[in-house]
Each structure stands twice: as structure tokens, then as C-alpha cells.
mmCIF file of C-alpha atoms in Angstrom:
data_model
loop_
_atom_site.group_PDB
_atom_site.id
_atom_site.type_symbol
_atom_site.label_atom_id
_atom_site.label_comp_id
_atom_site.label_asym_id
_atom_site.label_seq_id
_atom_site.Cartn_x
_atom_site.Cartn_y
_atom_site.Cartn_z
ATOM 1 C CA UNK U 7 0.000 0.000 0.000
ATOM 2 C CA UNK U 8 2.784 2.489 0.744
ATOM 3 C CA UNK U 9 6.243 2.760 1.879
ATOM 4 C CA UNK U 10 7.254 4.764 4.781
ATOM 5 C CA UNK U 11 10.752 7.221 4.680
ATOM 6 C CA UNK U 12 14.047 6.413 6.846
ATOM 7 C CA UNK U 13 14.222 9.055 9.170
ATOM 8 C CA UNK U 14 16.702 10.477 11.187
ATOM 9 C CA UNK U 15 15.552 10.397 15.415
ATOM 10 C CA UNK U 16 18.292 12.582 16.724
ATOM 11 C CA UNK U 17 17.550 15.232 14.444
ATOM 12 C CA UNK U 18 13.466 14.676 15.436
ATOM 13 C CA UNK U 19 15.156 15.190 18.736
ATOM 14 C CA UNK U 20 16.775 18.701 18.258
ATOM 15 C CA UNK U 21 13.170 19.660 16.449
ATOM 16 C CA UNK U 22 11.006 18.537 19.523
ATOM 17 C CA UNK U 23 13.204 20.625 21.601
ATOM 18 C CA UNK U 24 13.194 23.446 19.600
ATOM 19 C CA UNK U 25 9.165 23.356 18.642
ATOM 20 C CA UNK U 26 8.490 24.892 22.250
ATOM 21 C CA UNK U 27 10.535 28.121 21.165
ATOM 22 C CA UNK U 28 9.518 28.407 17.872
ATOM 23 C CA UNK U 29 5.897 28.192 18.356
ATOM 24 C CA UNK U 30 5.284 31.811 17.915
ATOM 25 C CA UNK U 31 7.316 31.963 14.423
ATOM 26 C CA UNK U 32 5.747 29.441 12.572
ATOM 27 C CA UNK U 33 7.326 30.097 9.503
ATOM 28 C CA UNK U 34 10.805 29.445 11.931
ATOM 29 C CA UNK U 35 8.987 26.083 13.050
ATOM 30 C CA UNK U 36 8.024 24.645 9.486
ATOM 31 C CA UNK U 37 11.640 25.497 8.068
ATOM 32 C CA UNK U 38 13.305 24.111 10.872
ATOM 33 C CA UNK U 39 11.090 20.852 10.650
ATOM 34 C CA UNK U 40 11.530 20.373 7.538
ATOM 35 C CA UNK U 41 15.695 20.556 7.484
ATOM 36 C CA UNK U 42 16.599 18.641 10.975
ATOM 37 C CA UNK U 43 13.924 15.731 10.331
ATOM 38 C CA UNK U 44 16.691 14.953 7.519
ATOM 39 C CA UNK U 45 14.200 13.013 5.796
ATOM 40 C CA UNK U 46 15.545 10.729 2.766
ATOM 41 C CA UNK U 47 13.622 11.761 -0.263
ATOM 42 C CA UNK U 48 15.264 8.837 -2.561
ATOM 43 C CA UNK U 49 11.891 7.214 -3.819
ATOM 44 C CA UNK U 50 13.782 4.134 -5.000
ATOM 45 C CA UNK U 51 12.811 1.476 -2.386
ATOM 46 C CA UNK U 52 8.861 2.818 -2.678
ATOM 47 C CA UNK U 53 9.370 2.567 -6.308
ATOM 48 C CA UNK U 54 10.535 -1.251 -6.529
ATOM 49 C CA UNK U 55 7.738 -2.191 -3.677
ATOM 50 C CA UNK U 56 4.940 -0.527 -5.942
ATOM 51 C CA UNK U 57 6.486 -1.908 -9.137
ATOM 52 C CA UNK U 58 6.296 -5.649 -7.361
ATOM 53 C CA UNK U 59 3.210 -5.316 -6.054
ATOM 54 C CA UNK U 60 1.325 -4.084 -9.354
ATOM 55 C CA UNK U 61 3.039 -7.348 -11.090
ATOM 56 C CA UNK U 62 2.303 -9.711 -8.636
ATOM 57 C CA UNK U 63 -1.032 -9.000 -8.887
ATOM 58 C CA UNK U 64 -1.648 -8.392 -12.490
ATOM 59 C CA UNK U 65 0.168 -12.082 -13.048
ATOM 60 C CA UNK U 66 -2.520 -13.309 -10.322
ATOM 61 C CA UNK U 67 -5.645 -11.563 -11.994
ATOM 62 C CA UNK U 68 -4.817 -13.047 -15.097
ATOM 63 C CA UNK U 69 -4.581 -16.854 -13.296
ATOM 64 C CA UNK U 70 -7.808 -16.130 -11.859
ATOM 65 C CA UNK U 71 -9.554 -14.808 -14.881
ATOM 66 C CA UNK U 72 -8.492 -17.522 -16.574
ATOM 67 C CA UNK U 73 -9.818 -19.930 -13.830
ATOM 68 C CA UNK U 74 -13.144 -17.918 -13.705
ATOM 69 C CA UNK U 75 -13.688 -18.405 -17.871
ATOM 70 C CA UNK U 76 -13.184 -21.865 -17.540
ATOM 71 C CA UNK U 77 -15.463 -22.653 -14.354
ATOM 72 C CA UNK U 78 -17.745 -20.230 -14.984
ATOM 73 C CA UNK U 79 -20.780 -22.312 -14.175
ATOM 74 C CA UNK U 80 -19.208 -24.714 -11.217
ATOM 75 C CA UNK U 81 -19.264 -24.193 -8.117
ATOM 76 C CA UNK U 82 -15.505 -22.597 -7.911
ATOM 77 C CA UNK U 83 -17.024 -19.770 -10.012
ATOM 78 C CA UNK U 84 -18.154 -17.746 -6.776
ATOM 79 C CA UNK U 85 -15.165 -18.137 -4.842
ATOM 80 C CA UNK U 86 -12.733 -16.823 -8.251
ATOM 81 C CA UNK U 87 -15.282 -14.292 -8.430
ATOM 82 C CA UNK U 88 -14.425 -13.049 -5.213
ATOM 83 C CA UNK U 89 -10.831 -13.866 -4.969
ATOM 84 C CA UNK U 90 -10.715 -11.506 -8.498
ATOM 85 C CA UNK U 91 -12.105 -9.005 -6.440
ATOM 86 C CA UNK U 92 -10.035 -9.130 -3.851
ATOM 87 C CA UNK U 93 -6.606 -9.033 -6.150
ATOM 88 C CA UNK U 94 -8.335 -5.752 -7.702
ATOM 89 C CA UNK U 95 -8.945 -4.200 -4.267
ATOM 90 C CA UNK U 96 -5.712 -5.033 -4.207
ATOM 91 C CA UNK U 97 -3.856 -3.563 -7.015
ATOM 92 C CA UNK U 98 -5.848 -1.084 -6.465
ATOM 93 C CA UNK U 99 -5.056 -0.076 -2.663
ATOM 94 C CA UNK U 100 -1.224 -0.789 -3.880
ATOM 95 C CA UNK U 101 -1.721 1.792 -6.922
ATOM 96 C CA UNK U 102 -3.548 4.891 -5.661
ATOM 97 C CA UNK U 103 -1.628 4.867 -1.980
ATOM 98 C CA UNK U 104 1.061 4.401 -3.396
ATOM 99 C CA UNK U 105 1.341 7.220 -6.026
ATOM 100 C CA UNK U 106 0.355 9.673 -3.325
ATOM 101 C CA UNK U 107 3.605 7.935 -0.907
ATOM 102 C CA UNK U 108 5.631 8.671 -4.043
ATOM 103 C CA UNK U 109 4.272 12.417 -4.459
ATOM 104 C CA UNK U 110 5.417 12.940 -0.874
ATOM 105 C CA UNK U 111 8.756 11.376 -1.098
ATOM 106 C CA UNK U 112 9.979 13.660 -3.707
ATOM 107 C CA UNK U 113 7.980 16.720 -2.281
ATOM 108 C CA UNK U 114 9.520 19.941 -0.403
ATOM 109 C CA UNK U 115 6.179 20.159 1.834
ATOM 110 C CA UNK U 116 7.209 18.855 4.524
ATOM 111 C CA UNK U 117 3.901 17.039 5.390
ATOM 112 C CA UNK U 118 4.715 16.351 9.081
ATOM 113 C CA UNK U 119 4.931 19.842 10.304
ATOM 114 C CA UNK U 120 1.574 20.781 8.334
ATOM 115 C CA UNK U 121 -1.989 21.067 9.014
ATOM 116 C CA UNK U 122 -4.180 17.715 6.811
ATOM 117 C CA UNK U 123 -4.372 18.900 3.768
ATOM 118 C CA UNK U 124 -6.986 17.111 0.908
ATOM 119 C CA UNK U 125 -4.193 15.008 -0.378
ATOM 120 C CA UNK U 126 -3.566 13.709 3.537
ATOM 121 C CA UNK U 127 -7.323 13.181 3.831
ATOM 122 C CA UNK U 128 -7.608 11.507 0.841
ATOM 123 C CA UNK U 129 -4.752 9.424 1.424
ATOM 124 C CA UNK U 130 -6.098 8.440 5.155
ATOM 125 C CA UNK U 131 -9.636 7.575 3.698
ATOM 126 C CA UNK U 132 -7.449 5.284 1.338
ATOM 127 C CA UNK U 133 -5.535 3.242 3.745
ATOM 128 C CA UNK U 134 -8.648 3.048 5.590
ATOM 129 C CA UNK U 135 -10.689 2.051 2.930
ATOM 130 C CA UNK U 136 -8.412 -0.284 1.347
ATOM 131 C CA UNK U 137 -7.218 -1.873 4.272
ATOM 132 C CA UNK U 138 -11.238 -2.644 5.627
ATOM 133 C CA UNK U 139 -11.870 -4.038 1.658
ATOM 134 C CA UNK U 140 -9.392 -7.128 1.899
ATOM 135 C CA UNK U 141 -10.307 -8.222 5.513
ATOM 136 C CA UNK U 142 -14.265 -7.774 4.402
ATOM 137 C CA UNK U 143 -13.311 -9.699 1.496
ATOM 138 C CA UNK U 144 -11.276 -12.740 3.256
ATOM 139 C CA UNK U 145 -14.222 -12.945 5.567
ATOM 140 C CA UNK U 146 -16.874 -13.368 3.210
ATOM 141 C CA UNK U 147 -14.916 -16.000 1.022
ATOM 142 C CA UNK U 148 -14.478 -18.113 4.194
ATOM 143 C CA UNK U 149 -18.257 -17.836 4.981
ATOM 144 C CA UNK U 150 -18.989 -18.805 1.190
ATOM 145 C CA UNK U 151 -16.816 -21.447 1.351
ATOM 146 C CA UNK U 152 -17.784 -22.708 5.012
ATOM 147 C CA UNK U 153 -21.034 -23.056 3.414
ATOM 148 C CA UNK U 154 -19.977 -24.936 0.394
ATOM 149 C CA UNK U 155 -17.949 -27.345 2.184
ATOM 150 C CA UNK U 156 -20.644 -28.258 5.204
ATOM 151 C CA UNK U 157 -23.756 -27.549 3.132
ATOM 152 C CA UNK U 158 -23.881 -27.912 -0.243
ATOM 153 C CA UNK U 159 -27.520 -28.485 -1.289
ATOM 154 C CA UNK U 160 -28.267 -25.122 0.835
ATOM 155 C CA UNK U 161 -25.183 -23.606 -0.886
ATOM 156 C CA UNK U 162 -26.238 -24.562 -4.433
ATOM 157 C CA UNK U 163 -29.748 -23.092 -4.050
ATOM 158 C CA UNK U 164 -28.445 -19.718 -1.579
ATOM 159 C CA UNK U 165 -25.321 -18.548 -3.449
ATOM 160 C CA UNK U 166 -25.722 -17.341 -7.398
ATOM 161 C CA UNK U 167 -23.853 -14.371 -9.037
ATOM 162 C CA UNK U 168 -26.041 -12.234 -8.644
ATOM 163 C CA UNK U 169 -25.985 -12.648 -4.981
ATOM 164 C CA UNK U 170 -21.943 -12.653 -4.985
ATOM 165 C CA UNK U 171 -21.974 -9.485 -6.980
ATOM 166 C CA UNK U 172 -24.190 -7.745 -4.709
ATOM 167 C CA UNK U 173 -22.379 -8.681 -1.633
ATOM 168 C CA UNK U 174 -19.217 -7.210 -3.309
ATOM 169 C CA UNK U 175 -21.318 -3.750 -3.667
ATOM 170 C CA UNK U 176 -22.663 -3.993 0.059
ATOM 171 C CA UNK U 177 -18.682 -4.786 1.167
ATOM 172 C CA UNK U 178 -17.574 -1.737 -0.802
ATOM 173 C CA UNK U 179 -20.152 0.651 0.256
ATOM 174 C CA UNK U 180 -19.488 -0.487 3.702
ATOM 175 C CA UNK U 181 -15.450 -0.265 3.860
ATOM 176 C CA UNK U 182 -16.471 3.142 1.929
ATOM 177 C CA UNK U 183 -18.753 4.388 4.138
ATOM 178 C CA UNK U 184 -16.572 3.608 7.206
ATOM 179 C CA UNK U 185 -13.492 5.812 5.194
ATOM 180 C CA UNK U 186 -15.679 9.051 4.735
ATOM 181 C CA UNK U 187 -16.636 9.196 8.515
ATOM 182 C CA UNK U 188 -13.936 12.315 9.195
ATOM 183 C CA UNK U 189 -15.739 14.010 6.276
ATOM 184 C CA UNK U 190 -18.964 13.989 8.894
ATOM 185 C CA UNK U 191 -16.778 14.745 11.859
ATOM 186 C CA UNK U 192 -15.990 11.069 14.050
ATOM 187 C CA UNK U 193 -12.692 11.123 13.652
ATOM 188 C CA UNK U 194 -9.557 12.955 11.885
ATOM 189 C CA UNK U 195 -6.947 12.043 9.158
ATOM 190 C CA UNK U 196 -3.415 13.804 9.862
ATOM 191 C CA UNK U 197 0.160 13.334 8.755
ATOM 192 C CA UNK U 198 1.938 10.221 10.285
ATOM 193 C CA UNK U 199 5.773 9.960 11.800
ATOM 194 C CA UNK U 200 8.030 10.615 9.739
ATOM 195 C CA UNK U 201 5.353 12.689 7.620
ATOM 196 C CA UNK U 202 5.533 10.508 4.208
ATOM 197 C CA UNK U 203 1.377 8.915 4.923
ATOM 198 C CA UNK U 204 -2.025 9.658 6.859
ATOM 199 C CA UNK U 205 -3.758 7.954 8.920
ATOM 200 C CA UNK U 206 -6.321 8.202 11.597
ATOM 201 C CA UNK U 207 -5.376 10.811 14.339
ATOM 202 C CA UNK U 208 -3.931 8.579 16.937
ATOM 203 C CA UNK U 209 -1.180 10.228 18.731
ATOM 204 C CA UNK U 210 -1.365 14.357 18.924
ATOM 205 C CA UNK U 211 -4.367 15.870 20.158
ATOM 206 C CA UNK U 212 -6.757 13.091 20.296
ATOM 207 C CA UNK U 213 -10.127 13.321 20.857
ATOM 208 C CA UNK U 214 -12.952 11.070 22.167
ATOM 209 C CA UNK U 215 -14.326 10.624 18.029
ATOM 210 C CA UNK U 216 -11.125 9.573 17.239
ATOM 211 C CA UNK U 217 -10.759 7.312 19.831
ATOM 212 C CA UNK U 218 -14.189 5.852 18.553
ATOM 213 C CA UNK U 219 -12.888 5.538 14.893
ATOM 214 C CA UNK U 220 -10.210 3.662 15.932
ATOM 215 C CA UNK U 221 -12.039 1.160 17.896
ATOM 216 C CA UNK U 222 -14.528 1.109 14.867
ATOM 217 C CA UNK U 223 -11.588 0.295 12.208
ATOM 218 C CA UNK U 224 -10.042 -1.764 14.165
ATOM 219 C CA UNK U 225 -12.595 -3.678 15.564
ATOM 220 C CA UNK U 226 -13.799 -4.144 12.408
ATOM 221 C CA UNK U 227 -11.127 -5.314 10.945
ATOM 222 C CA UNK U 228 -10.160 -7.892 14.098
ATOM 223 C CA UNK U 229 -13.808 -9.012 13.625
ATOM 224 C CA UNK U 230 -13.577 -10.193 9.892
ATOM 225 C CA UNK U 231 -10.055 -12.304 11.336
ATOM 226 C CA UNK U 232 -11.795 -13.685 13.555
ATOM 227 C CA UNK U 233 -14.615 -15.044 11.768
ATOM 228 C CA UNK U 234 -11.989 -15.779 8.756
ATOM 229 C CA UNK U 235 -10.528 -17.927 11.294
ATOM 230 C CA UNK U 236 -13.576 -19.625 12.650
ATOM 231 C CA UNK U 237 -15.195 -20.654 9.249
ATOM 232 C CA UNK U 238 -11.564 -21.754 7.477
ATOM 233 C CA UNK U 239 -11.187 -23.785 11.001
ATOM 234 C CA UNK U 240 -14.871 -25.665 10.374
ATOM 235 C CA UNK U 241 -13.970 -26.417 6.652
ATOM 236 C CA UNK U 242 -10.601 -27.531 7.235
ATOM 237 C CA UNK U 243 -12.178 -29.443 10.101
ATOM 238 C CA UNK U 244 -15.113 -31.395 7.723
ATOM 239 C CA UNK U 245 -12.662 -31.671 4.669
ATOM 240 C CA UNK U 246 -10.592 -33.912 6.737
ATOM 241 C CA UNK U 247 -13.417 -35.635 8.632
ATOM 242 C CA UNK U 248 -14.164 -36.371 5.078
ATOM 243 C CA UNK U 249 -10.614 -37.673 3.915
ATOM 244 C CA UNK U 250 -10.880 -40.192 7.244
ATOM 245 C CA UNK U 251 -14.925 -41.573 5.898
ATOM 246 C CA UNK U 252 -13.537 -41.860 2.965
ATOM 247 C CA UNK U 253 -10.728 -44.166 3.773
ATOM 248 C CA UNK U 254 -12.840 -45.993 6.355
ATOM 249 C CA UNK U 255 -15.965 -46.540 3.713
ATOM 250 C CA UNK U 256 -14.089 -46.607 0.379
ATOM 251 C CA UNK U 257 -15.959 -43.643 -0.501
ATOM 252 C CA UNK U 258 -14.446 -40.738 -2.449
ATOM 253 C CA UNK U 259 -12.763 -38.042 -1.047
ATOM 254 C CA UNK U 260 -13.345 -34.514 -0.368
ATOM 255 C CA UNK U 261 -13.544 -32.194 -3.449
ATOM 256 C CA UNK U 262 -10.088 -31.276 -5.152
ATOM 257 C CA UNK U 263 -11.549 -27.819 -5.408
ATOM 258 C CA UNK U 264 -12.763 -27.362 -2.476
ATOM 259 C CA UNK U 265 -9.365 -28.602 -0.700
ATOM 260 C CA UNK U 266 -7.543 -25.778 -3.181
ATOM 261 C CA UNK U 267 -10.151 -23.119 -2.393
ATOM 262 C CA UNK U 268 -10.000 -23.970 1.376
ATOM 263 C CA UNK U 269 -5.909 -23.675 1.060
ATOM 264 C CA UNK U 270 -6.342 -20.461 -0.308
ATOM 265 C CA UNK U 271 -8.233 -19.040 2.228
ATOM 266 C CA UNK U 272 -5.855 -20.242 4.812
ATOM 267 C CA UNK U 273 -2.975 -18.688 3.054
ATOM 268 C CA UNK U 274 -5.062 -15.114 2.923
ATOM 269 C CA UNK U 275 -5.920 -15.271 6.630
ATOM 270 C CA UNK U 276 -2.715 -15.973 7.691
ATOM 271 C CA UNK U 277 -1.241 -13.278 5.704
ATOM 272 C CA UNK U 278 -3.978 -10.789 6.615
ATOM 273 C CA UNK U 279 -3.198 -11.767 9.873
ATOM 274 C CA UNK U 280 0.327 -11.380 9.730
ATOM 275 C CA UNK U 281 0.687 -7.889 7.806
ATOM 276 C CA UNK U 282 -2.976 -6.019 9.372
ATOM 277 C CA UNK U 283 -3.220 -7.611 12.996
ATOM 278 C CA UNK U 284 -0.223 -5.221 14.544
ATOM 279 C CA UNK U 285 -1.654 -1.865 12.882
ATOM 280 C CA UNK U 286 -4.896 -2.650 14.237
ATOM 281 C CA UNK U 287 -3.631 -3.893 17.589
ATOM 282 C CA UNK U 288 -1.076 -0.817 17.413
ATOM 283 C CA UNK U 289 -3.904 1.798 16.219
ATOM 284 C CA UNK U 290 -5.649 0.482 19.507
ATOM 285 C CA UNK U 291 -2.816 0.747 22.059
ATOM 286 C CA UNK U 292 -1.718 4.219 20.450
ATOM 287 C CA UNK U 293 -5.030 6.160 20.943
ATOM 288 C CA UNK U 294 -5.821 4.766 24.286
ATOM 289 C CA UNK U 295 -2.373 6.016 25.246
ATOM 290 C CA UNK U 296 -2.904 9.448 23.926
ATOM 291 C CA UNK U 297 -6.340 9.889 25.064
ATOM 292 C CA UNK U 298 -5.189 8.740 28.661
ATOM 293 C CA UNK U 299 -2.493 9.450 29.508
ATOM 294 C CA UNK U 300 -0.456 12.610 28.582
ATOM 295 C CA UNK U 301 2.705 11.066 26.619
ATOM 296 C CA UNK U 302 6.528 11.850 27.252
ATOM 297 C CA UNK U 303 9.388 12.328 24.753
ATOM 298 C CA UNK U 304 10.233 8.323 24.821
ATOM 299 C CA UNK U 305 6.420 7.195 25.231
ATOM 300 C CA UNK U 306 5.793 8.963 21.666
ATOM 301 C CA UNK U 307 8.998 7.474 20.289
ATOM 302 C CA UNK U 308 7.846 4.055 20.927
ATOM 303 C CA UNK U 309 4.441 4.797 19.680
ATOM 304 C CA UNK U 310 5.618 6.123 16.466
ATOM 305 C CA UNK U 311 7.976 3.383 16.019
ATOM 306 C CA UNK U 312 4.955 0.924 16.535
ATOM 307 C CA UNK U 313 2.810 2.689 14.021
ATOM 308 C CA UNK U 314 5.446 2.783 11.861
ATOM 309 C CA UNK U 315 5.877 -1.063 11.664
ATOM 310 C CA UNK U 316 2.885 -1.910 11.480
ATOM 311 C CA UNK U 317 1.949 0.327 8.234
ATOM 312 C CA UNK U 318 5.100 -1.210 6.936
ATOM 313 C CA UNK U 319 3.689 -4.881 7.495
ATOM 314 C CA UNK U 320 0.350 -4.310 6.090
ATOM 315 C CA UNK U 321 1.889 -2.631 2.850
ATOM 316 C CA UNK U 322 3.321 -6.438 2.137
ATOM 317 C CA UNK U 323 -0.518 -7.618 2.656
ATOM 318 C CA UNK U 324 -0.955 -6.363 -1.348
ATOM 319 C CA UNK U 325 2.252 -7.856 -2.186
ATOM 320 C CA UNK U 326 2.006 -11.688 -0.581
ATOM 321 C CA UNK U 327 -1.713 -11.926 -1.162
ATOM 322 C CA UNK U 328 -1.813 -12.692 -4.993
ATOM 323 C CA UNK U 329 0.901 -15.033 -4.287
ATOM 324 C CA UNK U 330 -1.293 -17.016 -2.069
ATOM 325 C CA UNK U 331 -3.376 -17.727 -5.942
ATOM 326 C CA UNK U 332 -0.169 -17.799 -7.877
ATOM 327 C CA UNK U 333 1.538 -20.743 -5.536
ATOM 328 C CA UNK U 334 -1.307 -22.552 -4.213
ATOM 329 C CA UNK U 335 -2.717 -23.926 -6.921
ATOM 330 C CA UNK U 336 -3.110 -27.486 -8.285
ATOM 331 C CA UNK U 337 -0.775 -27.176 -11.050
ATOM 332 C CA UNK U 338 2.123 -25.956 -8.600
ATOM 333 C CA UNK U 339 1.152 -28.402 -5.923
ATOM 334 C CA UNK U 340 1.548 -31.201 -8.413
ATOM 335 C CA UNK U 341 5.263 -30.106 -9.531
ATOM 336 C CA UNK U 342 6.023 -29.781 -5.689
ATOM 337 C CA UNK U 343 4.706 -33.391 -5.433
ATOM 338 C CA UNK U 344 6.730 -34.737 -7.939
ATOM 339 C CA UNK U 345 9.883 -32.959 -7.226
ATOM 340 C CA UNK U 346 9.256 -34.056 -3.093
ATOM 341 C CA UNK U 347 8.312 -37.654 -3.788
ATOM 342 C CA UNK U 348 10.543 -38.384 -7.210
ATOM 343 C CA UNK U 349 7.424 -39.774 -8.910
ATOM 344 C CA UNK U 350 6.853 -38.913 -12.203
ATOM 345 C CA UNK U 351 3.407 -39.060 -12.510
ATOM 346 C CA UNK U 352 0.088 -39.087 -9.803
ATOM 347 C CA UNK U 353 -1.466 -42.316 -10.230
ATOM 348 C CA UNK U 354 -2.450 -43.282 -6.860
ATOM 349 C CA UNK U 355 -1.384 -40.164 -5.514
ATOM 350 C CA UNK U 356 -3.831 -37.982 -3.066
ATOM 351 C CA UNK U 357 -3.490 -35.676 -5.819
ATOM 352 C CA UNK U 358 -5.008 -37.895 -8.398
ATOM 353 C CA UNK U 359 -7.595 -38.621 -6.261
ATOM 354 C CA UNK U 360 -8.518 -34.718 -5.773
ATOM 355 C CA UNK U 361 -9.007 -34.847 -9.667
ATOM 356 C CA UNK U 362 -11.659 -37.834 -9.757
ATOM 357 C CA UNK U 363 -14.282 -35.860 -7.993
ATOM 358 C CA UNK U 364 -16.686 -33.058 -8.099
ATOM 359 C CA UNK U 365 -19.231 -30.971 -6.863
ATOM 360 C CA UNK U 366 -21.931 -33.001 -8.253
ATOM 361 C CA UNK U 367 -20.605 -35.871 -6.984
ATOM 362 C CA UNK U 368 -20.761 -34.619 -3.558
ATOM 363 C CA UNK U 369 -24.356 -33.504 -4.046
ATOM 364 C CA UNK U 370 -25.230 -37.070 -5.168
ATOM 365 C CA UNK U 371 -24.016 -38.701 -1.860
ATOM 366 C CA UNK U 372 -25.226 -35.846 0.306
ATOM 367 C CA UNK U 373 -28.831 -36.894 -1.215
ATOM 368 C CA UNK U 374 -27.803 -40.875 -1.151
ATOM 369 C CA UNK U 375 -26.753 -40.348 2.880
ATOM 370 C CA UNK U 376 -30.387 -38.538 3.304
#
């Protein structure tokens, strides 16, 4: 989504100390905040992290397209519908953020000593908006699939495109609707340590709405992990009940699909989890501190530093995630097979026996069992 600037802290040091007698000359103040915080404006490393991140998941969308042309009328067709959403929420949230990152980096503004301006606003609403979008996204495909896996009839006559396409609107109005809330007052956007992106007001000057749009994002956004978590945990759990009936009736086993679509999902909650859970977590402990407590010099160090890593970690999220479609798929599982197990071809294999079944197959013994 965006890279942040090196900074230098010993020169944020001499500016802290010399804010106090400056505030009466601002024009002193902005001058000398923008010279000591020594800020690198190389744009290089931001450039190679958008440039990789607008590949990856161009080279994903065109897997999935590809996917979605060819299963168009199974029941995978949701799920790539979806998971093609997601990757352009994706590029998208790596795209626009990061242009604006790259406009700062080479820009004389100095954005940290300034007051929001529209491109900070705009840039908050982004990060806020596109961060919400993914986790919505992961959440609902694990529901989807949840359903798919444990109750297929009801998931054959429930979920249709139309549905799925709607839900995408409602999840984008939604993640939208949650960005704009500084535009109605709950909540601020303002320049973030070491100046080069916005976010939610979380450290200087916070207020009680800001407190409440923080627990609001975050919250949000811990809720969709956790019921990402819960639903991949009950598929996971009746795909391998499955596996074990299977080898204790000589029935066949769970869908190949549905063990590849179920993979997936794992792979995009544990990176969601990995690159958003500390910038929620941190967004959290940062405005309760504020709000609470008046901070000291080291206190607002820390805090920075925090925030700091944790926008760092969810900028991979748009990176790694098309890489969950790109490396998890049957095709690549099959090569790793053969290259782990020196066979040359899958007869036999669990793989092989992924490929001998199907949806309708599993809607045939579901109705057989009843």
C-alpha cells in the first residue's frame, strides 16, 4: 500500500526541543522541521515495492480470470469471483496509496509539520478504505466457502452471481462508508511519523471521536479475522473428517476444489493476519495512550515506532496476497509433489484422487446419505 521514509531520530530530537521556542514563528517552526527531520527523499525502495506489487497481482488476476472463464458455471465460479475481487482491491489499494507515498517522497512540503491537507485526507480515507476491503473480502470467502464445504444443497440453491456481486457492492459501500466518517466529523486524518502517509489521528491531540474511529476500524477489521478464522477452522475441520470416511468406507474423497479453495483461504488469513493484525492492535494501544495518559518524549517514540511497523507490514498484505493464488494452486502443488516424492506421474497419488471428484458428486451422496 505504501512505503514509509528512513528518518533520522536525533535530528526529530533537536526539532522537539526546539518546537516549544519556535511556536510563535511558525514560519521558523516549518523550516526548521523540515531541514533537521533529515528526511531521505530517494523514492527508490517505494518505487521497486509498488512496481512488485502491481506485477504480482496483475500475473494473479490473469490466473484467476483464466480460472473464472473456464469454471464459470461450477461451483468454484463464486469463490474466483471473489478472490478476483479481492486481487483488484488489491492492485488497487497498492496503486492509488502508493502514487500519493511517491508524491510525498519527492515533495519539499514537509507534510509532518503541516496542518491535513486534501491530499492527507484523501490518502487516510485510502488506507482506511483499502485496508477494511481485503479483511471484508477474506471474511466473506471463508463464509462462502464454510457453506460450500458443510452444506452444499443449501449452498447450491443460496449462493448465485447475482448474490456474490451484490455482496461485493454492500462490502464496498461499507469499507467506503466507514473511510468518509472524518468528512462527517468522528474522527480525523493527519500526517503520520516521519510525515511521508495519513492515517487516523492517533497520537497528537486526540479526541474522544477519534478514539471511537479507531475502535470502529479496528474492531472491524479484528472481527472479519476472527470469523476468517472460525469458518476456514470448520472447513478444514469437515474436509478432513471427510478424507478419514472416505478411507474408512471406500468412498471418495473430499472435493479437489474445495481442498484448493480452502488452502487459499488459509494462506489469505494468515497473511492478513500477519501484515494487518499489529496496525490494528497498534492503532488500539496508540489512541488509548494518547487519550489517557499525557505522553513523554520516549512514550511517543515508541508509539511512532509501533505505528510505523505496522503500516510497513500491512503494505506487504498487497504484495504476498496474490501469491497465495499464484503458488497454491493445483498445477504448482503437483510439480512440488513430484519434485518431493521423485514420482513422475500421480497415479495413486492424493493428488489424483482430488481430480476424480466433483461438486456433483458430492451432491449425489449428500442426497444418497439422506
Amino acid at each position: 500500500m505504501l512505503a514509509v521514509q528512513h528518518y533520522n531520530s536525533s535530528a526529530l530530537d533537536v526539532n522537539e526541543g526546539f518546537e516549544n521556542q519556535t511556536q510563535h514563528v511558525p514560519d521558523v517552526a516549518q523550516v526548521c522541521c523540515r531541514e533537521n527531520l533529515n528526511i531521505t527523499t530517494d523514492p527508490t525502495a517505494a518505487g521497486l515495492s509498488m512496481t512488485l506489487g502491481i506485477v504480482s497481482n496483475i500475473v494473479a488476476l490473469i490466473i484467476l480470470a483464466k480460472a473464472y472463464a473456464r469454471l464459470r458455471k461450477r461451483s468454484k465460479a463464486t469463490f474466483l469471483l471473489f478472490a478476483s475481487s479481492l486481487v483488484v482491491t488489491d492492485l488497487a489499494g497498492h496503486v492509488i496509496p502508493g502514487a500519493l507515498v511517491l508524491h510525498l517522497y519527492v515533495s519539499d512540503s514537509g507534510g509532518l509539520c503541516n496542518q491535513p491537507d486534501a491530499t492527507c485526507r484523501f490518502l487516510g480515507g485510502s488506507m482506511v478504505f483499502f485496508g477494511l476491503c481485503p479483511l471484508f473480502l477474506g471474511c466473506v470467502m471463508a463464509a462462502e466457502r464454510c457453506m460450500g464445504v458443510t452444506r452444499p444443497l443449501l449452498h447450491s440453491r443460496v449462493i448465485c452471481m447475482a448474490h456474490t456481486k451484490m455482496v461485493l457492492v454492500m462490502i464496498w459501500l461499507l469499507a467506503l462508508s466507514v473511510a468518509l466518517l472524518p468528512s462527517f466529523g468522528l474522527g480525523t486524518y493527519t500526517y503520520q511519523h516521519p510525515g511521508t502517509w495519513c492515517f487516523i489521528n492517533v497520537l497528537n491531540n486526540t479526541s474522544i471521536t477519534d478514539v471511537i474511529f479507531v475502535l470502529l476500524f479496528s474492531g472491524l477489521g479484528l472481527a472479519a479475522l476472527a470469523v476468517a478464522l472460525v469458518c476456514n477452522t470448520i472447513s478444514g475441520v469437515t474436509l478432513v473428517n471427510a478424507r478419514l470416511r472416505k478411507k474408512k468406507c471406500h468412498r471418495r474423497s473430499a472435493k479437489s476444489h474445495d481442498i484448493e479453495m480452502v488452502a487459499q483461504l488459509v494462506g489469505i488469513m494468515v497473511t492478513s493476519c500477519i501484515c494487518w493484525s499489529p496496525l490494528l492492535i497498534f492503532g488500539l494501544m496508540s489512541v488509548i495512550r494518547s487519550y489517557s495518559w499525557k505522553m513523554m518524549e520516549d512514550d511517543l517514540k515508541n508509539y511512532r515506532t509501533l505505528m510505523v511497523t505496522g503500516v510497513r507490514l500491512a503494505a506487504l498484505n498487497q504484495i504476498l496476497d496474490p501469491w497465495v493464488y499464484i503458488l497454491l494452486r493445483r498445477a504448482v502443488l503437483r510439480k512440488i509433489y513430484r519434485i518431493t516424492t521423485g514420482r513422475s506421474d500421480l497415479k495413486g497419488s492424493t493428488f489424483r484422487r482430488w481430480e476424480i471428484s466433483s461438486f456433483q458428486n458430492s451432491i449425489k451422496s449428500t442426497i444418497n446419505r439422506n
